[in-house]
C-alpha cells in the first residue's frame, strides 16, 4: 500500500496513510509528504510508534529544529522534544501543563516565530483534550475587502510582557530577565508564506494593538480579527487517539488545546518544533487558489 493523502476538512488538514509507523520514509515519499504539508497546512498521522530519535529525525527533514525554552519542559536527554503534559514525576512536573489552552500559533510573540510543530500523543484523557485548528488562509480570504485593505502591509504588536499573566495565570510571573528576553514584537498582520506565497491572517492571542492606529482603534481591530479567525467554518477539531501525531504550519494556521479534567486524568504529549524565519509581510493579497492548482504552488 502506498502513500495516500486524504483531506479531513474542506479547506485544510489531511491525513497521511500508507507509511511506516516510525515515519522512516525514503526521499521520494518524503517529498510527497512535504508537498502535502505545504498545501494542506496540517497533516495527521495515525497509529505511529516513534522513539524520540525517530520523532526528531522526521521533523528535521523539514528544516532546523528549535529548542523550546524554558529548557525544564524538554524531554531529559532530548532538548529538541518539548513535553506537553500534566503528568508529574513525584512532585516534579514532567512537562508544560495547560500549554496552548487558547488560540495561537507557536512563537507568534517571538522575534522569530516557529515555522511548524509536530505533536505526538502518548497518553490521553478519556474525555476532553481535543485540539482545534483554524485555517488562516481561509480566514484572510473571507475577510471583508475593506478590512483586508486596512491590514495589508500593516503590523500589530504582540506582547508576552503584558499578556503572560492573562494567558498563563497558573504560571509564575515573568522575571525581569525573562521580560528582557521576550520584548514586544511587531509582526505583519497579513503574512506571506515563504513556500506557497499565499496570504494568511496573522493575528493570534498575543496581539494587542496595531502600529499606526490609535490604541483603542487598534485594540478593537485586533479583537475583531481574533474572533473572526476562529469561526467554526475555519476550524478542524482533532480528537486524539494514542499514536496520533499532528504536524501543523504555524505560518498559516492557529491552534487551541481544549480543556480536560487535569486533576483526574493524564494527558502526555511530545512535541518537536521547527525553527522559523522573520514573518514576511504580504504587501498584496494572494488568496490560496483552488486545490487543483496547489501542487505547482508548493514545489
Ligand atoms: C500546543 O499548543 O503546542 C499544545 C496543543 C495541545 O496540547 O493540544
PDB file of C-alpha atoms and ligand atoms in Angstrom:
ATOM      1  CA  UNK A   1       0.000   0.000   0.000  1.00  0.00           C
ATOM      2  CA  UNK A   2       1.415   3.374  -0.975  1.00  0.00           C
ATOM      3  CA  UNK A   3       1.176   6.820   0.499  1.00  0.00           C
ATOM      4  CA  UNK A   4      -2.241   8.423   0.450  1.00  0.00           C
ATOM      5  CA  UNK A   5      -3.263  11.948   1.427  1.00  0.00           C
ATOM      6  CA  UNK A   6      -6.913  12.143   2.474  1.00  0.00           C
ATOM      7  CA  UNK A   7      -8.463  15.569   3.176  1.00  0.00           C
ATOM      8  CA  UNK A   8     -10.163  15.830   6.581  1.00  0.00           C
ATOM      9  CA  UNK A   9     -11.679  19.301   6.146  1.00  0.00           C
ATOM     10  CA  UNK A  10     -12.957  21.241   3.162  1.00  0.00           C
ATOM     11  CA  UNK A  11     -10.142  23.791   3.125  1.00  0.00           C
ATOM     12  CA  UNK A  12      -7.128  22.348   5.008  1.00  0.00           C
ATOM     13  CA  UNK A  13      -5.850  19.345   7.042  1.00  0.00           C
ATOM     14  CA  UNK A  14      -5.172  15.937   5.505  1.00  0.00           C
ATOM     15  CA  UNK A  15      -4.445  12.503   6.900  1.00  0.00           C
ATOM     16  CA  UNK A  16      -1.390  10.696   5.563  1.00  0.00           C
ATOM     17  CA  UNK A  17      -1.652   6.905   5.355  1.00  0.00           C
ATOM     18  CA  UNK A  18       0.393   4.051   3.932  1.00  0.00           C
ATOM     19  CA  UNK A  19       3.737   4.804   5.586  1.00  0.00           C
ATOM     20  CA  UNK A  20       5.847   3.210   8.313  1.00  0.00           C
ATOM     21  CA  UNK A  21       4.745   3.878  11.940  1.00  0.00           C
ATOM     22  CA  UNK A  22       8.279   5.142  12.611  1.00  0.00           C
ATOM     23  CA  UNK A  23       7.976   7.698   9.773  1.00  0.00           C
ATOM     24  CA  UNK A  24      11.162   6.340   8.286  1.00  0.00           C
ATOM     25  CA  UNK A  25      10.451   7.133   4.613  1.00  0.00           C
ATOM     26  CA  UNK A  26      12.616   7.449   1.517  1.00  0.00           C
ATOM     27  CA  UNK A  27      13.324  10.794  -0.163  1.00  0.00           C
ATOM     28  CA  UNK A  28      10.659  10.400  -2.850  1.00  0.00           C
ATOM     29  CA  UNK A  29       7.942   9.691  -0.272  1.00  0.00           C
ATOM     30  CA  UNK A  30       9.209  12.479   1.935  1.00  0.00           C
ATOM     31  CA  UNK A  31       8.925  14.890  -0.983  1.00  0.00           C
ATOM     32  CA  UNK A  32       5.246  13.934  -1.377  1.00  0.00           C
ATOM     33  CA  UNK A  33       4.646  14.409   2.353  1.00  0.00           C
ATOM     34  CA  UNK A  34       6.352  17.788   2.237  1.00  0.00           C
ATOM     35  CA  UNK A  35       4.238  18.890  -0.715  1.00  0.00           C
ATOM     36  CA  UNK A  36       1.079  17.741   1.093  1.00  0.00           C
ATOM     37  CA  UNK A  37       2.171  19.661   4.160  1.00  0.00           C
ATOM     38  CA  UNK A  38       2.621  22.964   2.357  1.00  0.00           C
ATOM     39  CA  UNK A  39      -0.658  22.648   0.501  1.00  0.00           C
ATOM     40  CA  UNK A  40      -2.881  21.273   3.306  1.00  0.00           C
ATOM     41  CA  UNK A  41      -1.076  23.195   6.116  1.00  0.00           C
ATOM     42  CA  UNK A  42      -1.731  20.396   8.623  1.00  0.00           C
ATOM     43  CA  UNK A  43      -1.003  16.674   8.359  1.00  0.00           C
ATOM     44  CA  UNK A  44      -2.423  13.982  10.613  1.00  0.00           C
ATOM     45  CA  UNK A  45      -0.590  10.658  11.069  1.00  0.00           C
ATOM     46  CA  UNK A  46      -2.192   7.778  12.948  1.00  0.00           C
ATOM     47  CA  UNK A  47      -1.013   4.603  14.675  1.00  0.00           C
ATOM     48  CA  UNK A  48       2.576   5.782  14.941  1.00  0.00           C
ATOM     49  CA  UNK A  49       5.186   4.130  17.079  1.00  0.00           C
ATOM     50  CA  UNK A  50       8.090   6.579  17.190  1.00  0.00           C
ATOM     51  CA  UNK A  51      11.039   6.812  19.522  1.00  0.00           C
ATOM     52  CA  UNK A  52      12.173  10.346  20.402  1.00  0.00           C
ATOM     53  CA  UNK A  53      15.058   9.815  17.931  1.00  0.00           C
ATOM     54  CA  UNK A  54      12.607   8.963  15.120  1.00  0.00           C
ATOM     55  CA  UNK A  55      10.333  11.864  16.037  1.00  0.00           C
ATOM     56  CA  UNK A  56      13.325  14.226  15.873  1.00  0.00           C
ATOM     57  CA  UNK A  57      14.725  12.670  12.682  1.00  0.00           C
ATOM     58  CA  UNK A  58      11.449  13.007  10.765  1.00  0.00           C
ATOM     59  CA  UNK A  59      10.863  16.603  11.861  1.00  0.00           C
ATOM     60  CA  UNK A  60      14.426  17.569  10.993  1.00  0.00           C
ATOM     61  CA  UNK A  61      13.821  16.652   7.347  1.00  0.00           C
ATOM     62  CA  UNK A  62      11.635  19.781   7.097  1.00  0.00           C
ATOM     63  CA  UNK A  63      14.366  22.084   8.399  1.00  0.00           C
ATOM     64  CA  UNK A  64      16.370  23.013  11.500  1.00  0.00           C
ATOM     65  CA  UNK A  65      14.790  22.283  14.854  1.00  0.00           C
ATOM     66  CA  UNK A  66      14.044  24.841  17.521  1.00  0.00           C
ATOM     67  CA  UNK A  67      14.881  24.163  21.171  1.00  0.00           C
ATOM     68  CA  UNK A  68      11.985  25.394  23.294  1.00  0.00           C
ATOM     69  CA  UNK A  69      12.595  27.409  26.429  1.00  0.00           C
ATOM     70  CA  UNK A  70      12.434  27.147  29.355  1.00  0.00           C
ATOM     71  CA  UNK A  71      14.558  24.033  28.974  1.00  0.00           C
ATOM     72  CA  UNK A  72      12.973  22.429  32.051  1.00  0.00           C
ATOM     73  CA  UNK A  73       9.942  21.331  29.975  1.00  0.00           C
ATOM     74  CA  UNK A  74      12.013  19.399  27.438  1.00  0.00           C
ATOM     75  CA  UNK A  75      12.445  15.628  27.488  1.00  0.00           C
ATOM     76  CA  UNK A  76      15.531  14.670  29.513  1.00  0.00           C
ATOM     77  CA  UNK A  77      18.327  13.865  27.058  1.00  0.00           C
ATOM     78  CA  UNK A  78      16.325  15.249  24.109  1.00  0.00           C
ATOM     79  CA  UNK A  79      16.264  19.057  24.210  1.00  0.00           C
ATOM     80  CA  UNK A  80      14.541  19.066  20.793  1.00  0.00           C
ATOM     81  CA  UNK A  81      11.448  17.424  22.313  1.00  0.00           C
ATOM     82  CA  UNK A  82       9.132  19.548  24.414  1.00  0.00           C
ATOM     83  CA  UNK A  83       6.847  17.729  26.814  1.00  0.00           C
ATOM     84  CA  UNK A  84       3.238  18.955  26.902  1.00  0.00           C
ATOM     85  CA  UNK A  85       1.871  17.176  29.929  1.00  0.00           C
ATOM     86  CA  UNK A  86       0.092  17.334  33.257  1.00  0.00           C
ATOM     87  CA  UNK A  87       1.885  14.194  34.445  1.00  0.00           C
ATOM     88  CA  UNK A  88       4.121  14.516  37.483  1.00  0.00           C
ATOM     89  CA  UNK A  89       7.182  12.541  38.444  1.00  0.00           C
ATOM     90  CA  UNK A  90       6.848  12.599  42.238  1.00  0.00           C
ATOM     91  CA  UNK A  91       6.105  16.277  42.709  1.00  0.00           C
ATOM     92  CA  UNK A  92       8.123  17.367  39.647  1.00  0.00           C
ATOM     93  CA  UNK A  93       6.060  18.218  36.513  1.00  0.00           C
ATOM     94  CA  UNK A  94       7.218  16.173  33.520  1.00  0.00           C
ATOM     95  CA  UNK A  95       6.232  18.925  31.108  1.00  0.00           C
ATOM     96  CA  UNK A  96       4.371  22.146  30.491  1.00  0.00           C
ATOM     97  CA  UNK A  97       0.850  21.913  31.851  1.00  0.00           C
ATOM     98  CA  UNK A  98      -2.050  23.588  30.040  1.00  0.00           C
ATOM     99  CA  UNK A  99       0.163  24.556  27.128  1.00  0.00           C
ATOM    100  CA  UNK A 100      -1.810  26.207  24.395  1.00  0.00           C
ATOM    101  CA  UNK A 101      -5.220  26.498  26.086  1.00  0.00           C
ATOM    102  CA  UNK A 102      -6.179  29.445  23.899  1.00  0.00           C
ATOM    103  CA  UNK A 103      -5.938  30.253  20.200  1.00  0.00           C
ATOM    104  CA  UNK A 104      -2.409  30.989  18.987  1.00  0.00           C
ATOM    105  CA  UNK A 105       0.337  29.979  16.619  1.00  0.00           C
ATOM    106  CA  UNK A 106       3.578  28.861  18.203  1.00  0.00           C
ATOM    107  CA  UNK A 107       6.060  31.641  18.791  1.00  0.00           C
ATOM    108  CA  UNK A 108       3.850  34.428  17.467  1.00  0.00           C
ATOM    109  CA  UNK A 109       5.115  36.615  20.319  1.00  0.00           C
ATOM    110  CA  UNK A 110       8.776  35.964  19.457  1.00  0.00           C
ATOM    111  CA  UNK A 111      11.016  37.849  17.024  1.00  0.00           C
ATOM    112  CA  UNK A 112      11.419  34.617  15.063  1.00  0.00           C
ATOM    113  CA  UNK A 113       8.222  32.574  15.433  1.00  0.00           C
ATOM    114  CA  UNK A 114       8.294  28.794  14.991  1.00  0.00           C
ATOM    115  CA  UNK A 115       7.669  27.531  11.480  1.00  0.00           C
ATOM    116  CA  UNK A 116       5.893  24.323  12.429  1.00  0.00           C
ATOM    117  CA  UNK A 117       5.224  21.956  15.309  1.00  0.00           C
ATOM    118  CA  UNK A 118       4.733  18.189  15.432  1.00  0.00           C
ATOM    119  CA  UNK A 119       2.743  16.877  18.404  1.00  0.00           C
ATOM    120  CA  UNK A 120       2.654  13.160  19.233  1.00  0.00           C
ATOM    121  CA  UNK A 121       0.080  11.643  21.603  1.00  0.00           C
ATOM    122  CA  UNK A 122       1.451   9.210  24.195  1.00  0.00           C
ATOM    123  CA  UNK A 123      -1.281   9.203  26.860  1.00  0.00           C
ATOM    124  CA  UNK A 124      -4.750  10.757  26.670  1.00  0.00           C
ATOM    125  CA  UNK A 125      -7.689  11.544  28.913  1.00  0.00           C
ATOM    126  CA  UNK A 126     -10.907   9.589  28.246  1.00  0.00           C
ATOM    127  CA  UNK A 127     -12.725  12.871  27.599  1.00  0.00           C
ATOM    128  CA  UNK A 128     -11.671  16.376  26.576  1.00  0.00           C
ATOM    129  CA  UNK A 129      -8.215  17.438  25.486  1.00  0.00           C
ATOM    130  CA  UNK A 130      -9.007  17.712  21.756  1.00  0.00           C
ATOM    131  CA  UNK A 131      -7.034  20.251  19.744  1.00  0.00           C
ATOM    132  CA  UNK A 132      -8.754  22.771  17.474  1.00  0.00           C
ATOM    133  CA  UNK A 133      -7.014  24.109  14.377  1.00  0.00           C
ATOM    134  CA  UNK A 134      -8.061  27.151  12.324  1.00  0.00           C
ATOM    135  CA  UNK A 135      -7.172  27.888   8.700  1.00  0.00           C
ATOM    136  CA  UNK A 136      -5.654  31.365   8.412  1.00  0.00           C
ATOM    137  CA  UNK A 137      -5.510  31.335   4.573  1.00  0.00           C
ATOM    138  CA  UNK A 138      -9.282  30.820   4.586  1.00  0.00           C
ATOM    139  CA  UNK A 139      -9.794  33.450   7.273  1.00  0.00           C
ATOM    140  CA  UNK A 140      -7.834  36.026   5.301  1.00  0.00           C
ATOM    141  CA  UNK A 141      -9.697  35.214   2.096  1.00  0.00           C
ATOM    142  CA  UNK A 142     -13.075  35.592   3.832  1.00  0.00           C
ATOM    143  CA  UNK A 143     -12.372  38.986   5.394  1.00  0.00           C
ATOM    144  CA  UNK A 144     -14.430  41.912   4.103  1.00  0.00           C
ATOM    145  CA  UNK A 145     -12.412  43.712   1.391  1.00  0.00           C
ATOM    146  CA  UNK A 146     -12.159  46.944   3.414  1.00  0.00           C
ATOM    147  CA  UNK A 147     -10.615  45.051   6.343  1.00  0.00           C
ATOM    148  CA  UNK A 148      -8.213  43.236   4.018  1.00  0.00           C
ATOM    149  CA  UNK A 149      -7.145  46.584   2.600  1.00  0.00           C
ATOM    150  CA  UNK A 150      -6.753  48.048   6.096  1.00  0.00           C
ATOM    151  CA  UNK A 151      -4.441  45.300   7.377  1.00  0.00           C
ATOM    152  CA  UNK A 152      -2.390  44.557   4.252  1.00  0.00           C
ATOM    153  CA  UNK A 153       1.098  45.918   4.827  1.00  0.00           C
ATOM    154  CA  UNK A 154       0.412  46.709   8.500  1.00  0.00           C
ATOM    155  CA  UNK A 155       1.966  45.343  11.673  1.00  0.00           C
ATOM    156  CA  UNK A 156       0.450  44.545  15.059  1.00  0.00           C
ATOM    157  CA  UNK A 157       2.179  44.486  18.425  1.00  0.00           C
ATOM    158  CA  UNK A 158       2.376  41.189  20.289  1.00  0.00           C
ATOM    159  CA  UNK A 159       3.315  41.348  23.958  1.00  0.00           C
ATOM    160  CA  UNK A 160       4.333  38.457  26.162  1.00  0.00           C
ATOM    161  CA  UNK A 161       5.091  41.014  28.870  1.00  0.00           C
ATOM    162  CA  UNK A 162       1.543  42.406  29.002  1.00  0.00           C
ATOM    163  CA  UNK A 163      -0.307  39.150  28.405  1.00  0.00           C
ATOM    164  CA  UNK A 164       1.718  36.449  30.192  1.00  0.00           C
ATOM    165  CA  UNK A 165      -0.414  36.697  33.344  1.00  0.00           C
ATOM    166  CA  UNK A 166      -3.602  36.711  31.291  1.00  0.00           C
ATOM    167  CA  UNK A 167      -2.799  33.583  29.278  1.00  0.00           C
ATOM    168  CA  UNK A 168      -0.776  31.700  31.923  1.00  0.00           C
ATOM    169  CA  UNK A 169      -2.383  32.616  35.269  1.00  0.00           C
ATOM    170  CA  UNK A 170      -1.213  29.266  36.686  1.00  0.00           C
ATOM    171  CA  UNK A 171       2.481  30.027  35.970  1.00  0.00           C
ATOM    172  CA  UNK A 172       4.826  32.324  37.919  1.00  0.00           C
ATOM    173  CA  UNK A 173       5.015  35.922  36.696  1.00  0.00           C
ATOM    174  CA  UNK A 174       7.833  36.732  34.262  1.00  0.00           C
ATOM    175  CA  UNK A 175      11.083  37.752  35.902  1.00  0.00           C
ATOM    176  CA  UNK A 176      12.809  40.974  34.804  1.00  0.00           C
ATOM    177  CA  UNK A 177      15.360  38.826  32.949  1.00  0.00           C
ATOM    178  CA  UNK A 178      12.583  36.926  31.110  1.00  0.00           C
ATOM    179  CA  UNK A 179      10.945  40.230  30.183  1.00  0.00           C
ATOM    180  CA  UNK A 180      14.222  41.426  28.672  1.00  0.00           C
ATOM    181  CA  UNK A 181      14.445  38.176  26.708  1.00  0.00           C
ATOM    182  CA  UNK A 182      10.859  38.431  25.400  1.00  0.00           C
ATOM    183  CA  UNK A 183      10.428  42.051  24.267  1.00  0.00           C
ATOM    184  CA  UNK A 184       7.305  43.144  22.411  1.00  0.00           C
ATOM    185  CA  UNK A 185       7.374  42.288  18.696  1.00  0.00           C
ATOM    186  CA  UNK A 186       5.663  43.909  15.728  1.00  0.00           C
ATOM    187  CA  UNK A 187       4.667  41.320  13.135  1.00  0.00           C
ATOM    188  CA  UNK A 188       2.824  41.655   9.817  1.00  0.00           C
ATOM    189  CA  UNK A 189      -0.929  41.179  10.211  1.00  0.00           C
ATOM    190  CA  UNK A 190      -1.041  39.578   6.787  1.00  0.00           C
ATOM    191  CA  UNK A 191       1.701  37.056   6.251  1.00  0.00           C
ATOM    192  CA  UNK A 192       3.220  35.790   3.009  1.00  0.00           C
ATOM    193  CA  UNK A 193       4.094  32.114   3.245  1.00  0.00           C
ATOM    194  CA  UNK A 194       7.719  31.588   2.161  1.00  0.00           C
ATOM    195  CA  UNK A 195       6.902  28.378   0.247  1.00  0.00           C
ATOM    196  CA  UNK A 196       3.459  28.912  -1.236  1.00  0.00           C
ATOM    197  CA  UNK A 197       3.402  32.716  -1.480  1.00  0.00           C
ATOM    198  CA  UNK A 198      -0.214  32.661  -0.233  1.00  0.00           C
ATOM    199  CA  UNK A 199      -1.509  35.251   2.232  1.00  0.00           C
ATOM    200  CA  UNK A 200      -2.720  34.339   5.709  1.00  0.00           C
ATOM    201  CA  UNK A 201      -4.206  36.350   8.539  1.00  0.00           C
ATOM    202  CA  UNK A 202      -1.533  36.534  11.257  1.00  0.00           C
ATOM    203  CA  UNK A 203      -3.189  37.827  14.430  1.00  0.00           C
ATOM    204  CA  UNK A 204      -3.206  35.499  17.424  1.00  0.00           C
ATOM    205  CA  UNK A 205      -3.830  35.795  21.135  1.00  0.00           C
ATOM    206  CA  UNK A 206      -0.590  37.616  21.977  1.00  0.00           C
ATOM    207  CA  UNK A 207      -1.545  40.562  19.749  1.00  0.00           C
ATOM    208  CA  UNK A 208      -2.630  43.708  21.495  1.00  0.00           C
ATOM    209  CA  UNK A 209      -2.793  46.705  19.178  1.00  0.00           C
ATOM    210  CA  UNK A 210      -1.888  47.905  15.708  1.00  0.00           C
ATOM    211  CA  UNK A 211       1.053  50.032  14.615  1.00  0.00           C
ATOM    212  CA  UNK A 212      -0.022  53.380  13.192  1.00  0.00           C
ATOM    213  CA  UNK A 213      -3.599  53.250  14.557  1.00  0.00           C
ATOM    214  CA  UNK A 214      -4.905  54.974  17.699  1.00  0.00           C
ATOM    215  CA  UNK A 215      -4.616  52.497  20.590  1.00  0.00           C
ATOM    216  CA  UNK A 216      -8.364  51.958  21.103  1.00  0.00           C
ATOM    217  CA  UNK A 217      -8.982  51.501  17.378  1.00  0.00           C
ATOM    218  CA  UNK A 218      -6.092  49.050  17.105  1.00  0.00           C
ATOM    219  CA  UNK A 219      -7.300  47.039  20.098  1.00  0.00           C
ATOM    220  CA  UNK A 220     -10.783  46.845  18.643  1.00  0.00           C
ATOM    221  CA  UNK A 221      -9.443  45.719  15.271  1.00  0.00           C
ATOM    222  CA  UNK A 222      -7.286  43.041  16.914  1.00  0.00           C
ATOM    223  CA  UNK A 223     -10.265  41.703  18.887  1.00  0.00           C
ATOM    224  CA  UNK A 224     -12.412  41.650  15.754  1.00  0.00           C
ATOM    225  CA  UNK A 225      -9.731  39.727  13.831  1.00  0.00           C
ATOM    226  CA  UNK A 226      -9.087  37.284  16.698  1.00  0.00           C
ATOM    227  CA  UNK A 227     -12.806  36.420  16.784  1.00  0.00           C
ATOM    228  CA  UNK A 228     -13.178  36.374  13.015  1.00  0.00           C
ATOM    229  CA  UNK A 229     -10.236  33.985  12.582  1.00  0.00           C
ATOM    230  CA  UNK A 230     -11.618  31.175  14.695  1.00  0.00           C
ATOM    231  CA  UNK A 231     -15.197  30.940  13.477  1.00  0.00           C
ATOM    232  CA  UNK A 232     -16.384  27.322  13.210  1.00  0.00           C
ATOM    233  CA  UNK A 233     -16.262  27.428   9.392  1.00  0.00           C
ATOM    234  CA  UNK A 234     -12.439  27.733   9.541  1.00  0.00           C
ATOM    235  CA  UNK A 235     -11.934  25.136  12.286  1.00  0.00           C
ATOM    236  CA  UNK A 236     -10.975  21.449  12.314  1.00  0.00           C
ATOM    237  CA  UNK A 237     -11.242  19.558  15.637  1.00  0.00           C
ATOM    238  CA  UNK A 238      -8.687  16.833  16.183  1.00  0.00           C
ATOM    239  CA  UNK A 239      -9.938  14.085  18.502  1.00  0.00           C
ATOM    240  CA  UNK A 240      -6.736  12.412  19.571  1.00  0.00           C
ATOM    241  CA  UNK A 241      -6.011   8.712  19.688  1.00  0.00           C
ATOM    242  CA  UNK A 242      -2.850   7.313  21.244  1.00  0.00           C
ATOM    243  CA  UNK A 243      -0.266   7.069  18.445  1.00  0.00           C
ATOM    244  CA  UNK A 244      -1.587  10.101  16.547  1.00  0.00           C
ATOM    245  CA  UNK A 245       0.776  12.868  15.569  1.00  0.00           C
ATOM    246  CA  UNK A 246      -0.229  16.182  14.021  1.00  0.00           C
ATOM    247  CA  UNK A 247       2.174  18.371  12.084  1.00  0.00           C
ATOM    248  CA  UNK A 248       0.950  21.956  11.748  1.00  0.00           C
ATOM    249  CA  UNK A 249       2.261  25.001   9.943  1.00  0.00           C
ATOM    250  CA  UNK A 250       2.309  27.949  12.338  1.00  0.00           C
ATOM    251  CA  UNK A 251       2.630  30.422   9.458  1.00  0.00           C
ATOM    252  CA  UNK A 252      -0.889  29.834   8.187  1.00  0.00           C
ATOM    253  CA  UNK A 253      -2.863  28.162  10.998  1.00  0.00           C
ATOM    254  CA  UNK A 254      -3.748  28.734  14.638  1.00  0.00           C
ATOM    255  CA  UNK A 255      -4.495  26.082  17.213  1.00  0.00           C
ATOM    256  CA  UNK A 256      -6.064  25.779  20.636  1.00  0.00           C
ATOM    257  CA  UNK A 257      -5.905  22.914  23.103  1.00  0.00           C
ATOM    258  CA  UNK A 258      -9.287  22.304  24.697  1.00  0.00           C
ATOM    259  CA  UNK A 259      -9.530  21.694  28.441  1.00  0.00           C
ATOM    260  CA  UNK A 260      -9.930  18.369  30.212  1.00  0.00           C
ATOM    261  CA  UNK A 261     -10.096  17.473  33.890  1.00  0.00           C
ATOM    262  CA  UNK A 262      -6.399  17.583  34.670  1.00  0.00           C
ATOM    263  CA  UNK A 263      -6.970  16.867  38.346  1.00  0.00           C
ATOM    264  CA  UNK A 264      -8.370  13.460  37.361  1.00  0.00           C
ATOM    265  CA  UNK A 265      -6.827  12.439  34.030  1.00  0.00           C
ATOM    266  CA  UNK A 266      -3.396  12.335  32.426  1.00  0.00           C
ATOM    267  CA  UNK A 267      -2.529  13.807  29.039  1.00  0.00           C
ATOM    268  CA  UNK A 268       1.045  13.341  27.897  1.00  0.00           C
ATOM    269  CA  UNK A 269       2.289  14.553  24.514  1.00  0.00           C
ATOM    270  CA  UNK A 270       5.698  15.094  22.919  1.00  0.00           C
ATOM    271  CA  UNK A 271       6.315  17.988  20.561  1.00  0.00           C
ATOM    272  CA  UNK A 272       9.135  18.820  18.193  1.00  0.00           C
ATOM    273  CA  UNK A 273       9.280  22.356  16.834  1.00  0.00           C
ATOM    274  CA  UNK A 274      10.772  23.752  13.639  1.00  0.00           C
ATOM    275  CA  UNK A 275      12.827  26.917  13.552  1.00  0.00           C
ATOM    276  CA  UNK A 276      11.121  29.709  11.655  1.00  0.00           C
ATOM    277  CA  UNK A 277      12.002  32.911   9.885  1.00  0.00           C
ATOM    278  CA  UNK A 278      11.035  36.550  10.379  1.00  0.00           C
ATOM    279  CA  UNK A 279       7.426  36.733   9.133  1.00  0.00           C
ATOM    280  CA  UNK A 280       7.208  38.168   5.615  1.00  0.00           C
ATOM    281  CA  UNK A 281       4.799  40.994   5.015  1.00  0.00           C
ATOM    282  CA  UNK A 282       2.128  40.308   2.395  1.00  0.00           C
ATOM    283  CA  UNK A 283       2.025  43.606   0.538  1.00  0.00           C
ATOM    284  CA  UNK A 284      -0.823  42.388  -1.692  1.00  0.00           C
ATOM    285  CA  UNK A 285      -3.439  39.691  -1.294  1.00  0.00           C
ATOM    286  CA  UNK A 286      -2.574  36.308  -2.801  1.00  0.00           C
ATOM    287  CA  UNK A 287      -5.563  34.173  -1.938  1.00  0.00           C
ATOM    288  CA  UNK A 288      -4.934  30.424  -1.814  1.00  0.00           C
ATOM    289  CA  UNK A 289      -6.129  29.013  -5.126  1.00  0.00           C
ATOM    290  CA  UNK A 290      -8.383  26.019  -5.685  1.00  0.00           C
ATOM    291  CA  UNK A 291      -6.852  22.611  -4.802  1.00  0.00           C
ATOM    292  CA  UNK A 292      -6.108  21.568  -8.414  1.00  0.00           C
ATOM    293  CA  UNK A 293      -3.567  24.425  -8.570  1.00  0.00           C
ATOM    294  CA  UNK A 294      -1.842  23.556  -5.284  1.00  0.00           C
ATOM    295  CA  UNK A 295       0.949  21.257  -6.446  1.00  0.00           C
ATOM    296  CA  UNK A 296       2.724  23.834  -8.551  1.00  0.00           C
ATOM    297  CA  UNK A 297       2.451  26.433  -5.782  1.00  0.00           C
ATOM    298  CA  UNK A 298       4.185  24.333  -3.171  1.00  0.00           C
ATOM    299  CA  UNK A 299       7.089  22.943  -5.250  1.00  0.00           C
TER     300      UNK A 299
HETATM  301  C1  LIG B   1       0.476  23.324  21.821  1.00  0.00           C
HETATM  302  O1  LIG B   1      -0.053  24.423  21.756  1.00  0.00           O
HETATM  303  O2  LIG B   1       1.566  23.080  21.330  1.00  0.00           O
HETATM  304  C2  LIG B   1      -0.222  22.190  22.553  1.00  0.00           C
HETATM  305  C3  LIG B   1      -1.500  21.814  21.894  1.00  0.00           C
HETATM  306  C4  LIG B   1      -2.169  20.682  22.612  1.00  0.00           C
HETATM  307  O3  LIG B   1      -1.734  20.270  23.676  1.00  0.00           O
HETATM  308  O4  LIG B   1      -3.188  20.204  22.101  1.00  0.00           O
END
